[in-house]
mmCIF file of C-alpha atoms in Angstrom:
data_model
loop_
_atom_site.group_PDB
_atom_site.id
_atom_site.type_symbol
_atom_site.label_atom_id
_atom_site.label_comp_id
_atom_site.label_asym_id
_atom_site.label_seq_id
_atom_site.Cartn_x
_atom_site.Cartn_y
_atom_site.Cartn_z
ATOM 1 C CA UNK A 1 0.000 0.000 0.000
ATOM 2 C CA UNK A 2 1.246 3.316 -0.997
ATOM 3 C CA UNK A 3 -0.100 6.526 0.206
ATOM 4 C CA UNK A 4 0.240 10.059 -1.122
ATOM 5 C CA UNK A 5 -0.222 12.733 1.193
ATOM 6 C CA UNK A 6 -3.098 16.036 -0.361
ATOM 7 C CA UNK A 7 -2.347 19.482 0.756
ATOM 8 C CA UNK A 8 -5.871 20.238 2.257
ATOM 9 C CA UNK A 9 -6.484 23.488 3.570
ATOM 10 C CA UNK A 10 -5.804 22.944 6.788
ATOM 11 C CA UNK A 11 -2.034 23.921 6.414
ATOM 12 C CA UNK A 12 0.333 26.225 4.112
ATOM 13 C CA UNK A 13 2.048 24.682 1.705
ATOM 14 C CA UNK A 14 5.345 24.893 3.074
ATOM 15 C CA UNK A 15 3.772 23.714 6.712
ATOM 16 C CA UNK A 16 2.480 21.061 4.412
ATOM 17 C CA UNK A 17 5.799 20.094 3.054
ATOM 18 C CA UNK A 18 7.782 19.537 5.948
ATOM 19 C CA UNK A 19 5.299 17.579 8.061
ATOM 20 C CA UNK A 20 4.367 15.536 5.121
ATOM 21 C CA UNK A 21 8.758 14.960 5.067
ATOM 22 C CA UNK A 22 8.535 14.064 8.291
ATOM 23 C CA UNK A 23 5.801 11.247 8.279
ATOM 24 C CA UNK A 24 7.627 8.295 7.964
ATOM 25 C CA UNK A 25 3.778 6.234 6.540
ATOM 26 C CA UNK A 26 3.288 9.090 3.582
ATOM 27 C CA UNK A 27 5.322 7.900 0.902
ATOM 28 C CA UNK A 28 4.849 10.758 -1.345
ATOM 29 C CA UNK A 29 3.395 14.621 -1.904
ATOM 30 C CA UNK A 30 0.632 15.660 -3.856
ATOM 31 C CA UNK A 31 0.216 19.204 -5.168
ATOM 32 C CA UNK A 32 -2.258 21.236 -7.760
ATOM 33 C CA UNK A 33 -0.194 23.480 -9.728
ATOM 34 C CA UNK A 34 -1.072 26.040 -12.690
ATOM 35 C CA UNK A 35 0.486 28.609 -13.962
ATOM 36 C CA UNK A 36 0.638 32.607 -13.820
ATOM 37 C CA UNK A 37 0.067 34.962 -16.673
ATOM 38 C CA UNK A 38 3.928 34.655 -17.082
ATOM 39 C CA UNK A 39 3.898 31.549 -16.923
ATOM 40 C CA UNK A 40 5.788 30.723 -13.468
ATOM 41 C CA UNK A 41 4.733 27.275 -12.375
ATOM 42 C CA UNK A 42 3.027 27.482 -9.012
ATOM 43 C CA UNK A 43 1.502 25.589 -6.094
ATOM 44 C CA UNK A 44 -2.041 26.924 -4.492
ATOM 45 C CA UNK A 45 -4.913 25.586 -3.169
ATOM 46 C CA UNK A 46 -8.079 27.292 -3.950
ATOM 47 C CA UNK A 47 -9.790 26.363 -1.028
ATOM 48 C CA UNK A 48 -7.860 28.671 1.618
ATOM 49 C CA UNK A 49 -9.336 32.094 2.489
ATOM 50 C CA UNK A 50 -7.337 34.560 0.956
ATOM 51 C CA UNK A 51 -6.259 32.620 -2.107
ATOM 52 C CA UNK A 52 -6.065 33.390 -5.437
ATOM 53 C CA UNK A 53 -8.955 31.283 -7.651
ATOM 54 C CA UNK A 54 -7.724 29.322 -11.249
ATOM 55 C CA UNK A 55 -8.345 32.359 -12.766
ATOM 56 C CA UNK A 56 -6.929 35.192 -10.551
ATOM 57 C CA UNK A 57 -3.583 33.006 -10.894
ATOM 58 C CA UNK A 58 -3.637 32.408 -14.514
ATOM 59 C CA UNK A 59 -4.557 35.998 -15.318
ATOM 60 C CA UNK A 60 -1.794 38.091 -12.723
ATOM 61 C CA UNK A 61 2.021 37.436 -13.156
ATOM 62 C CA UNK A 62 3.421 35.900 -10.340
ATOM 63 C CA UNK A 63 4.753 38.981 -8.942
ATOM 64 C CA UNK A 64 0.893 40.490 -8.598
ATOM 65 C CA UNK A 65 0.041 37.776 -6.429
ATOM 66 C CA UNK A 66 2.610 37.998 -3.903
ATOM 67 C CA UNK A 67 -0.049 38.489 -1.466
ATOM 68 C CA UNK A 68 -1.261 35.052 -1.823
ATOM 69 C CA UNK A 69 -0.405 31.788 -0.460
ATOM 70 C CA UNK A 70 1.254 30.827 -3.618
ATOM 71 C CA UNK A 71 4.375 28.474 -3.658
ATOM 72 C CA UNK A 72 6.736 28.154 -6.928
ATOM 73 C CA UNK A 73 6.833 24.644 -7.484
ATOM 74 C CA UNK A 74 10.781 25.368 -8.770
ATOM 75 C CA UNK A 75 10.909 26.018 -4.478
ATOM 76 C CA UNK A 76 9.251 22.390 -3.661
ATOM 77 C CA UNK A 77 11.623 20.880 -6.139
ATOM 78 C CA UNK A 78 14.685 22.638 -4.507
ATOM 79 C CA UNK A 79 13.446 21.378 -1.010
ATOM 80 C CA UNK A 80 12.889 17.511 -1.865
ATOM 81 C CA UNK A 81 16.311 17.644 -3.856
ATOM 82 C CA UNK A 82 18.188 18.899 -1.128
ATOM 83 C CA UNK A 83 16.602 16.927 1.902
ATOM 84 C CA UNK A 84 17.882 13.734 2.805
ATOM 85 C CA UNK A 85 14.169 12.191 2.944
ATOM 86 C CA UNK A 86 12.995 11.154 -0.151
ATOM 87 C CA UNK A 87 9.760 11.133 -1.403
ATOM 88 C CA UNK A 88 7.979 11.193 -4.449
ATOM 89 C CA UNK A 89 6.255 14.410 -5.675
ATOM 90 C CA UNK A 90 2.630 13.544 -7.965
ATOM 91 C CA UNK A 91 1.719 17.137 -9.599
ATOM 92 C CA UNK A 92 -1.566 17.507 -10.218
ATOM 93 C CA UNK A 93 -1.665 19.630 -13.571
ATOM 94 C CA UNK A 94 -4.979 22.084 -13.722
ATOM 95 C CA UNK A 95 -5.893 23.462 -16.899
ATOM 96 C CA UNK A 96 -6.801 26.424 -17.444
ATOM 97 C CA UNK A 97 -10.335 27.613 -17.788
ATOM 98 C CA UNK A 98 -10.171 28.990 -21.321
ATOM 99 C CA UNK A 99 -14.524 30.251 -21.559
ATOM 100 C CA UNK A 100 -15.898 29.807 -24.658
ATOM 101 C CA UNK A 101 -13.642 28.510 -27.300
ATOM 102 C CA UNK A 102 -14.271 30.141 -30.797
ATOM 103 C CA UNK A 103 -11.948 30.499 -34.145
ATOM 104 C CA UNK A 104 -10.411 33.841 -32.607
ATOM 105 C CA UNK A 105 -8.866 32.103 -29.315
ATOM 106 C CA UNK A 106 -8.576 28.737 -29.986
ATOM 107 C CA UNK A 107 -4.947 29.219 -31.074
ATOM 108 C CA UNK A 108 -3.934 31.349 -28.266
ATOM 109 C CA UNK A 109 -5.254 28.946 -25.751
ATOM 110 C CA UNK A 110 -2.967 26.074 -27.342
ATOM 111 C CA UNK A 111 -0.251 28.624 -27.293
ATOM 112 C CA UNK A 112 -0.804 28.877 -23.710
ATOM 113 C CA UNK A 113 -1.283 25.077 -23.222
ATOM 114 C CA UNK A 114 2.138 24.576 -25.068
ATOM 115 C CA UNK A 115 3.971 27.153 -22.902
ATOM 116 C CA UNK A 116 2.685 25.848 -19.526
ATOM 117 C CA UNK A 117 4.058 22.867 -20.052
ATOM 118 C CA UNK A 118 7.733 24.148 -21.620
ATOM 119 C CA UNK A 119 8.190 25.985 -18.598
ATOM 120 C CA UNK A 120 7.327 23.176 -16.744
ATOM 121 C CA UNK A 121 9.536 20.983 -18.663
ATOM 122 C CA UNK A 122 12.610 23.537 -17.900
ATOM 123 C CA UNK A 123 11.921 23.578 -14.054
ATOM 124 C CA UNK A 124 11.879 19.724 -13.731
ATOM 125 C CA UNK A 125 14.899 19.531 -15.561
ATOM 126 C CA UNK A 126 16.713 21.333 -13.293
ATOM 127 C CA UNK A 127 16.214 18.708 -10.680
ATOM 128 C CA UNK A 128 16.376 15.498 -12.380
ATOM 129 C CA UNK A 129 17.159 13.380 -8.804
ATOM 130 C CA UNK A 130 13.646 14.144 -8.175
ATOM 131 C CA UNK A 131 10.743 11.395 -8.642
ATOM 132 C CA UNK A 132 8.426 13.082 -10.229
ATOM 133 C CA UNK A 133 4.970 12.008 -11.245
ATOM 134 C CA UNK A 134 2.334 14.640 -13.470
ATOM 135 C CA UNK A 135 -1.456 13.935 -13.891
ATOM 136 C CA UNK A 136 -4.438 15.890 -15.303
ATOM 137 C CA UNK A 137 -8.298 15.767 -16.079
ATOM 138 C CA UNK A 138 -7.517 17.140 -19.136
ATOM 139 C CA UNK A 139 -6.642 14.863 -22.242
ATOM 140 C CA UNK A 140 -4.962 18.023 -24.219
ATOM 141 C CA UNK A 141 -2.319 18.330 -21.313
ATOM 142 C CA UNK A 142 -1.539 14.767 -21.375
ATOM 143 C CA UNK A 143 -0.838 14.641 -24.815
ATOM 144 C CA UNK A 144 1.200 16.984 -24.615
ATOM 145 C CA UNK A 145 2.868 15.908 -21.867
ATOM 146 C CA UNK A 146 2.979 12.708 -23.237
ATOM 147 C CA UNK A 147 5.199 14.318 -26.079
ATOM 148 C CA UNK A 148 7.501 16.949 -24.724
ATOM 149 C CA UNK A 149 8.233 15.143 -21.364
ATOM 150 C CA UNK A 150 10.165 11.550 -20.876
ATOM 151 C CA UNK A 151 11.567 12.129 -17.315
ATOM 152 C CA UNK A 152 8.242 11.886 -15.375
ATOM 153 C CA UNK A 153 5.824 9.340 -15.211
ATOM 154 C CA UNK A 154 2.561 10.403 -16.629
ATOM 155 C CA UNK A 155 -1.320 10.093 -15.103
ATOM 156 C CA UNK A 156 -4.723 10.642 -16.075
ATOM 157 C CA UNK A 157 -7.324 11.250 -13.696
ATOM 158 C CA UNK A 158 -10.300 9.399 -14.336
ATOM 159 C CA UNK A 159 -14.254 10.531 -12.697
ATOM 160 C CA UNK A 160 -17.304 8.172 -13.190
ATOM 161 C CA UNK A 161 -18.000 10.590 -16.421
ATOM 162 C CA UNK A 162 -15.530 9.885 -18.553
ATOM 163 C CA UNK A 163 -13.673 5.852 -18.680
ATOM 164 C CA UNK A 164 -12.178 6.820 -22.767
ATOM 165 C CA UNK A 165 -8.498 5.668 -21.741
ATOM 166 C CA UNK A 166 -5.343 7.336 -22.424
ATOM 167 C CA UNK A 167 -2.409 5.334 -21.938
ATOM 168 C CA UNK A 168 -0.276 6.571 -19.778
ATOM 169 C CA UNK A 169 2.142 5.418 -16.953
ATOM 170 C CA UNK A 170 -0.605 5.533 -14.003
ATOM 171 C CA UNK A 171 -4.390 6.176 -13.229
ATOM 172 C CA UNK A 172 -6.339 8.068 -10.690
ATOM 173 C CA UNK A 173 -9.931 7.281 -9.716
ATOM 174 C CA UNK A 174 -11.844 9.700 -8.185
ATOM 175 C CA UNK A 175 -14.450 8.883 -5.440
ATOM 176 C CA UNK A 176 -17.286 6.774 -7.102
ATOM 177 C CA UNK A 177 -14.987 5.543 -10.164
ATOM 178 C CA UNK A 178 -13.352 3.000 -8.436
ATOM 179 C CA UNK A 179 -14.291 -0.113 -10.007
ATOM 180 C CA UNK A 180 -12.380 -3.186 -9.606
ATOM 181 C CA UNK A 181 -13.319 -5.080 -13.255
ATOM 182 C CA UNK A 182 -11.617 -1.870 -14.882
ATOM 183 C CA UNK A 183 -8.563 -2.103 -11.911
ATOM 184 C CA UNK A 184 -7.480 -5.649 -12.669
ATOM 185 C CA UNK A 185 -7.669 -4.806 -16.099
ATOM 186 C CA UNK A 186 -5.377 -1.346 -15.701
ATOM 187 C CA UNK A 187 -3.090 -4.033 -13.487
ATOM 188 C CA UNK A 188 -2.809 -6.793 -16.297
ATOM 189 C CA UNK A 189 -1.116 -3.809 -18.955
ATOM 190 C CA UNK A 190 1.191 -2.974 -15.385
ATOM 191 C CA UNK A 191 -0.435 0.370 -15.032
ATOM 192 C CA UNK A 192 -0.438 1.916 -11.276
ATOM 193 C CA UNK A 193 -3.851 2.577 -10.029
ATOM 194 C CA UNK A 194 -4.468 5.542 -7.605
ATOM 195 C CA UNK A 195 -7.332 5.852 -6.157
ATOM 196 C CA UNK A 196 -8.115 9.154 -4.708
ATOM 197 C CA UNK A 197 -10.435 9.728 -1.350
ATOM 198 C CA UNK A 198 -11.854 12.997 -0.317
ATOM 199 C CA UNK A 199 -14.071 12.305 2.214
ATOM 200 C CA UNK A 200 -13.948 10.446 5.578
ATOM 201 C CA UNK A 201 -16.980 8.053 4.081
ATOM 202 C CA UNK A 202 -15.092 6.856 1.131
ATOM 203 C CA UNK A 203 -12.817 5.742 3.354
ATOM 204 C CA UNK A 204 -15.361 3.817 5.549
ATOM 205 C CA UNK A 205 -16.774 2.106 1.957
ATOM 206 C CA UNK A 206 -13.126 0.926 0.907
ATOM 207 C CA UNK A 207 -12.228 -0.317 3.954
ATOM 208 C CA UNK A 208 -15.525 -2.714 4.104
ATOM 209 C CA UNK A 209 -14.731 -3.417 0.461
ATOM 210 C CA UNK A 210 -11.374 -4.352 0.709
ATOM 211 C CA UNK A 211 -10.631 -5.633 3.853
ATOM 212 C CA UNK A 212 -14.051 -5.034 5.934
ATOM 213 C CA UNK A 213 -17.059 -7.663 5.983
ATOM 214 C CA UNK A 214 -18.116 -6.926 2.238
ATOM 215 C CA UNK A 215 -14.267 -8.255 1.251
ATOM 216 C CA UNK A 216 -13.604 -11.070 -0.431
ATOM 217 C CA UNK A 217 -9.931 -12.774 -1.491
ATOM 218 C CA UNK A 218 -9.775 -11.404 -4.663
ATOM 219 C CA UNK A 219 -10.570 -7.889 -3.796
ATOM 220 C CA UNK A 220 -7.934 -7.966 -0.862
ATOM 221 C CA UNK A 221 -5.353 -8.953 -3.455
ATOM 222 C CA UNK A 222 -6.721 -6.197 -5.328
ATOM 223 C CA UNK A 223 -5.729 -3.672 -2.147
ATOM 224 C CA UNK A 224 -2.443 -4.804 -1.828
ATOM 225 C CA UNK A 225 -1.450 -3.322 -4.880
ATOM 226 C CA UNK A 226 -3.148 -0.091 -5.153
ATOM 227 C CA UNK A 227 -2.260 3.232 -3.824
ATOM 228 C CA UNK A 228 -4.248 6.256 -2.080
ATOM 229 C CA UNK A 229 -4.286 9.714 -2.720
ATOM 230 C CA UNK A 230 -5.649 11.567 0.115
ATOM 231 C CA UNK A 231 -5.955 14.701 2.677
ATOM 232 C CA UNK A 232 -6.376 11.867 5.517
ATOM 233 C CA UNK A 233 -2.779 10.459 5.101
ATOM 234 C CA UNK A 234 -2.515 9.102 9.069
ATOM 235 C CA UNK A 235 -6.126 7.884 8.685
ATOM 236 C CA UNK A 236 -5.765 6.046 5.875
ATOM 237 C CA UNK A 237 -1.937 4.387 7.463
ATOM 238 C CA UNK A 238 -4.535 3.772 10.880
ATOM 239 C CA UNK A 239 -6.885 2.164 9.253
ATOM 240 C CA UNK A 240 -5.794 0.810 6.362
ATOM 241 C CA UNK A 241 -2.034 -0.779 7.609
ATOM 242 C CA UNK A 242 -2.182 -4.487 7.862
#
């Protein structure tokens, strides 16, 4: 079982950091990162009062929104390359919200698309002892990514809308899409399944699932192999560890 620590709101990012380094059950860091109207790759979390939405980032250079809790990722990089724990970093990669698409912006938004993920390529480059692991909802960044960047493992986030594949290097399921046909089927083509849990009820309904009454053999071999995603990190090692 491997579990992947979520900044929630509940701490700043570089609180979030350094406890998650110091956990010895979280075996890697999650972030959501975007970019700035200069494209500097950052770290926020939308849910915090006082920070910036999608769209405040996307449309202010980073130096407008220095009042914000808004973390370069190029910073996190420095900080797990340096420190003698290592952990894996997963970057969650959020589009941006482009409106309506029409003839007249179509080619600036894949202008944009193309130089988020340039400058992202150029700040993961500069710490290549870094295990570094990029997913998305959106099937434009991963093909991109898919294209332009070898060093990182690649991940597509899948919801209970939307099971068109994309094959890449690892999956996450979002509450609801977990389904364990479609899991030993990811596991037979060696893909890593993720499977991400928001609320303190999904994790009641996996537990019973996997290792709970409702379990059977098969889907506790099924458990062994998966990993979690989640804000509840020492929940999830409490009640999950075996």
């Amino acid at each position: 079982m491997k579990i992947i620590a979520v900044k929630t709101n509940t701490l700043t990012t570089r609180d979030f950091f350094y406890n998650g380094l110091s956990k010895d059950y979280i075996d890697a860091l999650s972030f959501n990162v975007t970019y700035t109207k200069d494209f500097k790759i950052v770290v926020f979390n939308t849910n915090l009062p006082g920070v910036a939405t999608i769209n405040t980032i996307n449309m202010n250079t980073y130096g407008q929104l220095q009042g914000y809790e808004i973390v370069l990722l190029e910073e996190i990089l420095k900080n797990l390359s340096n420190t003698p724990v290592k952990k894996d970093l997963y970057i969650n990669l959020i589009p941006s919200n482009p409106g309506v698409l029409s003839d007249e912006n179509i080619q600036n938004v894949t202008n944009a698309m193309h130089s988020y993920i340039e400058e992202l390529k150029r700040v993961l480059s500069l710490y290549p002892n870094v295990v570094t692991n990029i997913h998305s909802t959106s099937r434009n960044l991963i093909t991109i990514l898919k294209e332009e960047i070898i060093t990182s493992r690649i991940g597509f986030v899948l919801d209970t809308g939307d099971f068109n594949f994309i094959d890449v290097d690892y999956y996450v399921l979002i509450s609801g899409a977990q389904n364990d046909l479609i899991i030993k089927e990811l596991f037979a083509h060696h893909k890593q399944v993720i499977i991400y849990i928001a609320s303190d009820y999904y994790i009641s309904y996996l537990y019973n699932h996997y290792l709970g009454e409702k379990s059977t053999p098969e889907s506790q071999e099924i458990f062994q192999k998966l990993a979690f995603m989640t804000g509840y990190p020492e929940i999830i090692y409490k009640v999950f560890e075996t």
